[in-house]
mmCIF file of C-alpha atoms in Angstrom:
data_model
loop_
_atom_site.group_PDB
_atom_site.id
_atom_site.type_symbol
_atom_site.label_atom_id
_atom_site.label_comp_id
_atom_site.label_asym_id
_atom_site.label_seq_id
_atom_site.Cartn_x
_atom_site.Cartn_y
_atom_site.Cartn_z
ATOM 1 C CA MET A 1 6.419 -21.579 -5.271
ATOM 2 C CA SER A 2 3.839 -23.467 -7.344
ATOM 3 C CA ILE A 3 0.275 -22.347 -7.877
ATOM 4 C CA GLU A 4 -0.964 -25.129 -5.607
ATOM 5 C CA SER A 5 1.267 -23.928 -2.783
ATOM 6 C CA LYS A 6 0.109 -20.349 -3.253
ATOM 7 C CA LEU A 7 -3.525 -21.431 -3.174
ATOM 8 C CA ARG A 8 -2.967 -23.414 0.025
ATOM 9 C CA SER A 9 -1.342 -20.375 1.616
ATOM 10 C CA LEU A 10 -4.263 -18.230 0.515
ATOM 11 C CA ARG A 11 -6.748 -20.675 2.012
ATOM 12 C CA SER A 12 -4.843 -20.701 5.299
ATOM 13 C CA SER A 13 -4.882 -16.897 5.357
ATOM 14 C CA SER A 14 -8.612 -16.916 4.635
ATOM 15 C CA ILE A 15 -9.246 -19.229 7.586
ATOM 16 C CA VAL A 16 -7.190 -17.017 9.903
ATOM 17 C CA VAL A 17 -9.110 -13.938 8.718
ATOM 18 C CA THR A 18 -12.421 -15.681 9.408
ATOM 19 C CA VAL A 19 -11.361 -16.787 12.898
ATOM 20 C CA PHE A 20 -10.203 -13.301 13.866
ATOM 21 C CA ALA A 21 -13.367 -11.768 12.391
ATOM 22 C CA LEU A 22 -15.583 -14.042 14.501
ATOM 23 C CA LEU A 23 -13.541 -13.355 17.641
ATOM 24 C CA LEU A 24 -13.693 -9.636 16.930
ATOM 25 C CA VAL A 25 -17.469 -9.727 16.496
ATOM 26 C CA CYS A 26 -17.915 -11.631 19.768
ATOM 27 C CA ALA A 27 -15.644 -9.251 21.695
ATOM 28 C CA GLY A 28 -17.404 -6.239 20.186
ATOM 29 C CA LEU A 29 -20.864 -7.493 21.119
ATOM 30 C CA VAL A 30 -19.705 -8.202 24.672
ATOM 31 C CA GLN A 31 -18.294 -4.672 24.879
ATOM 32 C CA ILE A 32 -21.599 -3.219 23.687
ATOM 33 C CA GLY A 33 -23.478 -5.248 26.299
ATOM 34 C CA LEU A 34 -21.167 -4.062 29.075
ATOM 35 C CA GLY A 35 -21.532 -0.514 27.800
ATOM 36 C CA GLY A 36 -25.309 -0.786 28.051
ATOM 37 C CA LEU A 37 -24.934 -1.927 31.654
ATOM 38 C CA ALA A 38 -22.677 1.053 32.347
ATOM 39 C CA VAL A 39 -25.267 3.436 30.869
ATOM 40 C CA SER A 40 -27.877 2.044 33.248
ATOM 41 C CA LYS A 41 -25.554 2.594 36.219
ATOM 42 C CA GLU A 42 -24.733 6.092 35.010
ATOM 43 C CA TYR A 43 -28.392 7.082 35.046
ATOM 44 C CA GLU A 44 -28.634 5.805 38.613
ATOM 45 C CA ARG A 45 -25.656 7.995 39.522
ATOM 46 C CA ILE A 46 -27.217 11.041 37.850
ATOM 47 C CA GLU A 47 -30.442 10.467 39.774
ATOM 48 C CA LYS A 48 -28.494 10.528 43.042
ATOM 49 C CA VAL A 49 -26.755 13.741 41.981
ATOM 50 C CA GLU A 50 -30.104 15.383 41.242
ATOM 51 C CA GLN A 51 -31.465 14.321 44.616
ATOM 52 C CA MET A 52 -28.473 15.875 46.372
ATOM 53 C CA ALA A 53 -28.928 19.087 44.394
ATOM 54 C CA ARG A 54 -32.584 19.330 45.443
ATOM 55 C CA GLN A 55 -31.846 18.991 49.156
ATOM 56 C CA SER A 56 -31.964 22.085 51.359
ATOM 57 C CA ALA A 57 -28.687 23.664 52.339
ATOM 58 C CA THR A 58 -27.583 23.110 55.951
ATOM 59 C CA PHE A 59 -23.975 24.215 55.642
ATOM 60 C CA TYR A 60 -21.909 27.103 54.338
ATOM 61 C CA GLY A 61 -21.034 27.065 50.659
ATOM 62 C CA TYR A 62 -24.120 25.196 49.503
ATOM 63 C CA GLN A 63 -24.480 27.299 46.393
ATOM 64 C CA SER A 64 -20.922 26.474 45.364
ATOM 65 C CA GLN A 65 -21.500 22.767 45.919
ATOM 66 C CA ARG A 66 -24.750 22.826 43.977
ATOM 67 C CA SER A 67 -23.060 24.638 41.099
ATOM 68 C CA ALA A 68 -20.339 21.984 41.018
ATOM 69 C CA LEU A 69 -22.916 19.203 41.033
ATOM 70 C CA GLU A 70 -24.876 20.809 38.208
ATOM 71 C CA SER A 71 -21.681 21.260 36.218
ATOM 72 C CA GLU A 72 -20.861 17.587 36.677
ATOM 73 C CA TYR A 73 -24.343 16.650 35.571
ATOM 74 C CA ASN A 74 -24.223 18.897 32.520
ATOM 75 C CA ARG A 75 -20.938 17.361 31.416
ATOM 76 C CA SER A 76 -21.794 13.816 32.379
ATOM 77 C CA SER A 77 -22.522 12.635 28.828
ATOM 78 C CA THR A 78 -19.006 13.441 27.625
ATOM 79 C CA ALA A 79 -17.302 12.501 30.890
ATOM 80 C CA PHE A 80 -19.115 9.172 30.713
ATOM 81 C CA PHE A 81 -16.938 8.230 27.753
ATOM 82 C CA LEU A 82 -13.770 10.250 28.334
ATOM 83 C CA GLU A 83 -13.399 9.095 31.946
ATOM 84 C CA GLY A 84 -14.011 5.466 31.086
ATOM 85 C CA ARG A 85 -17.331 5.141 32.890
ATOM 86 C CA PHE A 86 -18.658 3.207 29.903
ATOM 87 C CA MET A 87 -16.750 0.256 31.398
ATOM 88 C CA PRO A 88 -18.681 -0.761 34.524
ATOM 89 C CA ALA A 89 -16.705 -1.515 37.679
ATOM 90 C CA THR A 90 -17.595 -1.710 41.344
ATOM 91 C CA ASP A 91 -14.490 -0.246 43.005
ATOM 92 C CA GLY A 92 -12.383 1.211 40.223
ATOM 93 C CA LEU A 93 -11.106 -0.480 37.113
ATOM 94 C CA THR A 94 -8.515 -3.244 37.370
ATOM 95 C CA LEU A 95 -7.048 -5.601 34.801
ATOM 96 C CA GLY A 96 -9.265 -8.364 36.152
ATOM 97 C CA ASP A 97 -12.538 -6.545 35.514
ATOM 98 C CA PRO A 98 -14.674 -8.060 32.730
ATOM 99 C CA ALA A 99 -14.976 -4.664 31.035
ATOM 100 C CA VAL A 100 -11.199 -4.230 30.880
ATOM 101 C CA ILE A 101 -10.706 -7.789 29.646
ATOM 102 C CA ALA A 102 -13.345 -7.255 26.949
ATOM 103 C CA ALA A 103 -11.737 -3.973 25.868
ATOM 104 C CA ILE A 104 -8.267 -5.549 25.654
ATOM 105 C CA ALA A 105 -9.678 -8.527 23.753
ATOM 106 C CA LEU A 106 -11.444 -6.192 21.336
ATOM 107 C CA LEU A 107 -8.193 -4.316 20.713
ATOM 108 C CA LEU A 108 -6.085 -7.462 20.258
ATOM 109 C CA PHE A 109 -8.605 -9.224 18.029
ATOM 110 C CA GLY A 110 -8.982 -6.062 15.955
ATOM 111 C CA LEU A 111 -5.228 -5.802 15.491
ATOM 112 C CA GLY A 112 -4.978 -9.497 14.654
ATOM 113 C CA PHE A 113 -7.772 -9.174 12.119
ATOM 114 C CA LEU A 114 -6.099 -6.222 10.391
ATOM 115 C CA VAL A 115 -2.754 -8.029 10.121
ATOM 116 C CA ALA A 116 -4.377 -11.235 8.856
ATOM 117 C CA ALA A 117 -6.489 -9.273 6.369
ATOM 118 C CA MET A 118 -3.456 -7.480 4.929
ATOM 119 C CA ILE A 119 -1.588 -10.781 4.554
ATOM 120 C CA TRP A 120 -4.573 -12.251 2.721
ATOM 121 C CA VAL A 121 -4.866 -9.179 0.462
ATOM 122 C CA TRP A 122 -1.179 -9.443 -0.443
ATOM 123 C CA ARG A 123 -1.435 -13.136 -1.300
ATOM 124 C CA ALA A 124 -4.700 -12.842 -3.232
ATOM 125 C CA HIS A 125 -3.425 -10.023 -5.441
ATOM 126 C CA GLY A 126 -0.078 -11.762 -5.762
ATOM 127 C CA ASN A 127 -1.734 -14.906 -7.110
ATOM 128 C CA LEU A 128 -3.344 -12.941 -9.928
ATOM 129 C CA SER A 129 -0.064 -11.252 -10.783
ATOM 130 C CA GLU A 130 1.789 -14.582 -10.789
ATOM 131 C CA ALA A 131 -0.879 -16.045 -13.073
ATOM 132 C CA GLY A 132 -0.250 -13.282 -15.604
ATOM 133 C CA VAL A 133 -3.523 -11.433 -15.043
ATOM 134 C CA ARG A 134 -3.345 -7.752 -15.915
ATOM 135 C CA THR A 135 -4.692 -5.737 -12.983
ATOM 136 C CA ARG A 136 -4.616 -2.128 -11.897
ATOM 137 C CA TYR A 137 -3.782 -3.122 -8.317
ATOM 138 C CA GLY A 138 -0.808 -5.355 -7.675
ATOM 139 C CA PRO A 139 0.038 -6.657 -4.178
ATOM 140 C CA GLY A 140 2.045 -3.598 -3.131
ATOM 141 C CA LYS A 141 -0.416 -1.064 -4.481
ATOM 142 C CA ALA A 142 -3.340 -2.912 -2.899
ATOM 143 C CA ILE A 143 -1.705 -2.831 0.545
ATOM 144 C CA ALA A 144 -0.867 0.859 0.115
ATOM 145 C CA ALA A 145 -4.497 1.528 -0.802
ATOM 146 C CA TYR A 146 -5.534 0.374 2.679
ATOM 147 C CA LEU A 147 -2.783 2.158 4.598
ATOM 148 C CA VAL A 148 -2.360 5.582 2.966
ATOM 149 C CA PRO A 149 -4.641 8.172 4.625
ATOM 150 C CA ALA A 150 -7.347 9.890 2.566
ATOM 151 C CA VAL A 151 -7.004 7.598 -0.452
ATOM 152 C CA ASN A 152 -7.929 4.644 1.764
ATOM 153 C CA LEU A 153 -11.500 5.932 1.706
ATOM 154 C CA ILE A 154 -11.814 5.015 -1.979
ATOM 155 C CA LEU A 155 -9.035 2.791 -3.311
ATOM 156 C CA PRO A 156 -9.646 -0.317 -1.137
ATOM 157 C CA PHE A 157 -13.155 -0.516 -2.570
ATOM 158 C CA GLU A 158 -11.826 -0.407 -6.128
ATOM 159 C CA ALA A 159 -9.046 -2.887 -5.363
ATOM 160 C CA MET A 160 -11.418 -5.380 -3.737
ATOM 161 C CA ARG A 161 -13.915 -5.102 -6.581
ATOM 162 C CA GLU A 162 -11.194 -5.769 -9.142
ATOM 163 C CA LEU A 163 -9.826 -8.664 -7.094
ATOM 164 C CA TYR A 164 -13.276 -10.224 -6.801
ATOM 165 C CA ASN A 165 -14.118 -9.962 -10.492
ATOM 166 C CA ARG A 166 -10.746 -11.043 -11.840
ATOM 167 C CA SER A 167 -10.563 -13.968 -9.406
ATOM 168 C CA HIS A 168 -13.922 -15.147 -10.741
ATOM 169 C CA GLY A 169 -12.548 -15.173 -14.280
ATOM 170 C CA GLU A 170 -14.074 -11.906 -15.474
ATOM 171 C CA PRO A 171 -12.235 -10.261 -18.391
ATOM 172 C CA GLU A 172 -10.375 -7.004 -17.958
ATOM 173 C CA ASP A 173 -13.271 -4.957 -19.350
ATOM 174 C CA PHE A 174 -15.478 -6.140 -16.465
ATOM 175 C CA ALA A 175 -12.839 -5.912 -13.745
ATOM 176 C CA HIS A 176 -14.652 -3.028 -12.050
ATOM 177 C CA SER A 177 -18.225 -4.194 -12.474
ATOM 178 C CA THR A 178 -20.501 -3.770 -9.467
ATOM 179 C CA VAL A 179 -20.277 -6.456 -6.790
ATOM 180 C CA GLU A 180 -23.004 -6.242 -4.146
ATOM 181 C CA ASP A 181 -20.966 -7.938 -1.419
ATOM 182 C CA VAL A 182 -18.062 -5.542 -1.942
ATOM 183 C CA THR A 183 -20.395 -2.534 -1.907
ATOM 184 C CA ALA A 184 -22.060 -3.698 1.323
ATOM 185 C CA TRP A 185 -18.666 -4.262 2.974
ATOM 186 C CA TRP A 186 -17.256 -0.871 2.072
ATOM 187 C CA THR A 187 -20.471 0.985 2.924
ATOM 188 C CA SER A 188 -20.303 -0.485 6.431
ATOM 189 C CA VAL A 189 -16.672 0.592 6.780
ATOM 190 C CA VAL A 190 -17.146 4.168 5.593
ATOM 191 C CA VAL A 191 -20.381 4.885 7.476
ATOM 192 C CA GLY A 192 -19.018 3.381 10.692
ATOM 193 C CA LEU A 193 -15.803 5.410 10.491
ATOM 194 C CA LEU A 194 -17.676 8.627 9.700
ATOM 195 C CA ILE A 195 -19.930 8.199 12.737
ATOM 196 C CA PHE A 196 -16.950 7.508 14.998
ATOM 197 C CA SER A 197 -15.150 10.561 13.612
ATOM 198 C CA ALA A 198 -18.170 12.787 14.254
ATOM 199 C CA MET A 199 -18.439 11.563 17.854
ATOM 200 C CA ILE A 200 -14.720 12.139 18.468
ATOM 201 C CA VAL A 201 -15.076 15.729 17.250
ATOM 202 C CA LYS A 202 -18.059 16.164 19.567
ATOM 203 C CA PHE A 203 -16.107 14.846 22.571
ATOM 204 C CA MET A 204 -13.163 17.126 21.778
ATOM 205 C CA LEU A 205 -15.442 20.163 21.634
ATOM 206 C CA ASP A 206 -17.083 19.257 24.935
ATOM 207 C CA ALA A 207 -13.833 18.541 26.745
ATOM 208 C CA GLY A 208 -11.579 21.216 25.272
ATOM 209 C CA THR A 209 -13.846 24.215 24.765
ATOM 210 C CA SER A 210 -16.643 26.056 26.517
ATOM 211 C CA LEU A 211 -19.046 24.755 23.883
ATOM 212 C CA ILE A 212 -21.034 21.845 25.298
ATOM 213 C CA ILE A 213 -23.278 19.924 22.929
ATOM 214 C CA MET A 214 -25.939 18.497 25.221
ATOM 215 C CA THR A 215 -27.133 15.063 24.159
ATOM 216 C CA PRO A 216 -28.529 12.283 26.348
ATOM 217 C CA ILE A 217 -26.108 9.550 27.321
ATOM 218 C CA TRP A 218 -28.361 6.863 25.900
ATOM 219 C CA MET A 219 -28.382 8.648 22.544
ATOM 220 C CA GLU A 220 -24.602 8.934 22.377
ATOM 221 C CA PHE A 221 -24.214 5.322 23.433
ATOM 222 C CA THR A 222 -26.710 4.207 20.786
ATOM 223 C CA ILE A 223 -24.869 6.138 18.074
ATOM 224 C CA ILE A 224 -21.477 4.725 19.078
ATOM 225 C CA ALA A 225 -22.891 1.215 19.411
ATOM 226 C CA PHE A 226 -24.402 1.507 15.930
ATOM 227 C CA ALA A 227 -21.040 2.602 14.497
ATOM 228 C CA LEU A 228 -19.280 -0.288 16.228
ATOM 229 C CA ILE A 229 -21.859 -2.756 14.918
ATOM 230 C CA LEU A 230 -21.251 -1.444 11.393
ATOM 231 C CA LEU A 231 -17.502 -1.988 11.736
ATOM 232 C CA LEU A 232 -18.043 -5.461 13.177
ATOM 233 C CA LEU A 233 -20.336 -6.193 10.251
ATOM 234 C CA ALA A 234 -17.642 -4.923 7.885
ATOM 235 C CA ALA A 235 -15.123 -7.336 9.417
ATOM 236 C CA TYR A 236 -17.559 -10.216 9.003
ATOM 237 C CA LEU A 237 -18.338 -9.235 5.402
ATOM 238 C CA PHE A 238 -14.615 -8.987 4.640
ATOM 239 C CA SER A 239 -14.109 -12.532 5.896
ATOM 240 C CA GLY A 240 -16.951 -13.636 3.629
ATOM 241 C CA LEU A 241 -15.310 -11.939 0.657
ATOM 242 C CA ALA A 242 -12.021 -13.596 1.546
ATOM 243 C CA ARG A 243 -13.652 -17.019 1.513
ATOM 244 C CA LYS A 244 -15.450 -16.390 -1.788
ATOM 245 C CA ILE A 245 -12.387 -14.997 -3.551
ATOM 246 C CA THR A 246 -10.226 -17.817 -2.208
ATOM 247 C CA ALA A 247 -12.710 -20.398 -3.501
ATOM 248 C CA ALA A 248 -12.873 -18.609 -6.871
ATOM 249 C CA GLN A 249 -9.099 -18.652 -7.244
ATOM 250 C CA HIS A 250 -9.030 -22.360 -6.408
ATOM 251 C CA GLU A 251 -11.571 -22.908 -9.175
ATOM 252 C CA HIS A 252 -10.364 -20.521 -11.860
ATOM 253 C CA LEU A 253 -6.702 -19.710 -11.262
ATOM 254 C CA HIS A 254 -5.378 -22.744 -13.145
ATOM 255 C CA GLU A 255 -7.503 -21.839 -16.164
ATOM 256 C CA ILE A 256 -6.476 -18.198 -15.907
ATOM 257 C CA ALA A 257 -2.796 -19.100 -15.727
ATOM 258 C CA ALA A 258 -3.097 -21.468 -18.694
ATOM 259 C CA SER A 259 -4.884 -18.931 -20.882
ATOM 260 C CA ALA A 260 -2.778 -15.926 -19.921
ATOM 261 C CA PRO A 261 -0.598 -14.782 -22.823
ATOM 262 C CA GLU A 262 3.057 -15.462 -22.322
ATOM 263 C CA MET A 263 5.358 -12.531 -22.142
ATOM 264 C CA GLU A 264 7.109 -12.210 -25.447
ATOM 265 C CA GLU A 265 10.755 -11.404 -25.517
ATOM 266 C CA PRO A 266 11.437 -8.148 -27.279
ATOM 267 C CA SER A 267 12.741 -8.750 -30.770
ATOM 268 C CA ARG A 268 16.180 -7.514 -31.606
ATOM 269 C CA MET A 269 16.503 -4.638 -33.966
ATOM 270 C CA SER A 270 17.620 -5.668 -37.417
ATOM 271 C CA VAL A 271 18.887 -3.714 -40.348
ATOM 272 C CA ASN A 272 18.173 -4.755 -43.892
ATOM 273 C CA VAL A 273 20.870 -3.769 -46.343
ATOM 274 C CA ILE A 274 19.651 -3.339 -49.884
ATOM 275 C CA THR A 275 22.287 -3.586 -52.539
ATOM 276 C CA SER A 276 21.800 -2.748 -56.127
#
């Protein structure tokens, strides 16, 4: 495949990444809005529970009922998320509810974005390799950097920084120079994932142990919404990087390929016979 064909494929991948990123951002913002509506309804439910708990007992077993109501109230912040009450519905959740549709769309667009992003990463790194550019991260290693647990907290940042600099014609010595856009993208990814991880640990402690970390529902929702916004921002920033790197390769890849040193064939060993 010629360089022109590879560049066209890269541009197509960049467009697909951008489309999925925009769809993902829209679905995420809709989900946050629906979650805010659910929080408002949850506070109305809690107010009704408190009113019932304050009423005088007129039947046997009131103390038991009140204890159950207080227990439900105390655990409501975690149950709000674990039981799916963050998706508002009038009479139970069905596939036709807007909240369910938004959640499914968010999942599908997120999956589509990840697949499109990995295809673009493979093609972008592959173009540099085909042009004879010496890089630390080839296509296979770059994909592995995103998929292997633990190392994917560091290596994707390095791979993207190298890809950005080398695609813009930077020499090998400056392949890992600071790029503000790359730093902003990866900061959003890491901080968003760390916040989500902390909230998951909190939910597991509340649901699986006798330790209950009491936090207001609005606070937990705000924290999770902030983490989701960071990840949506990361997707948008990634699409921006994809467009910039694609444009840079269209501009510089021909020059890079022309100036790249050709691979020399290894010379055959020779023996000089000296006769006297």
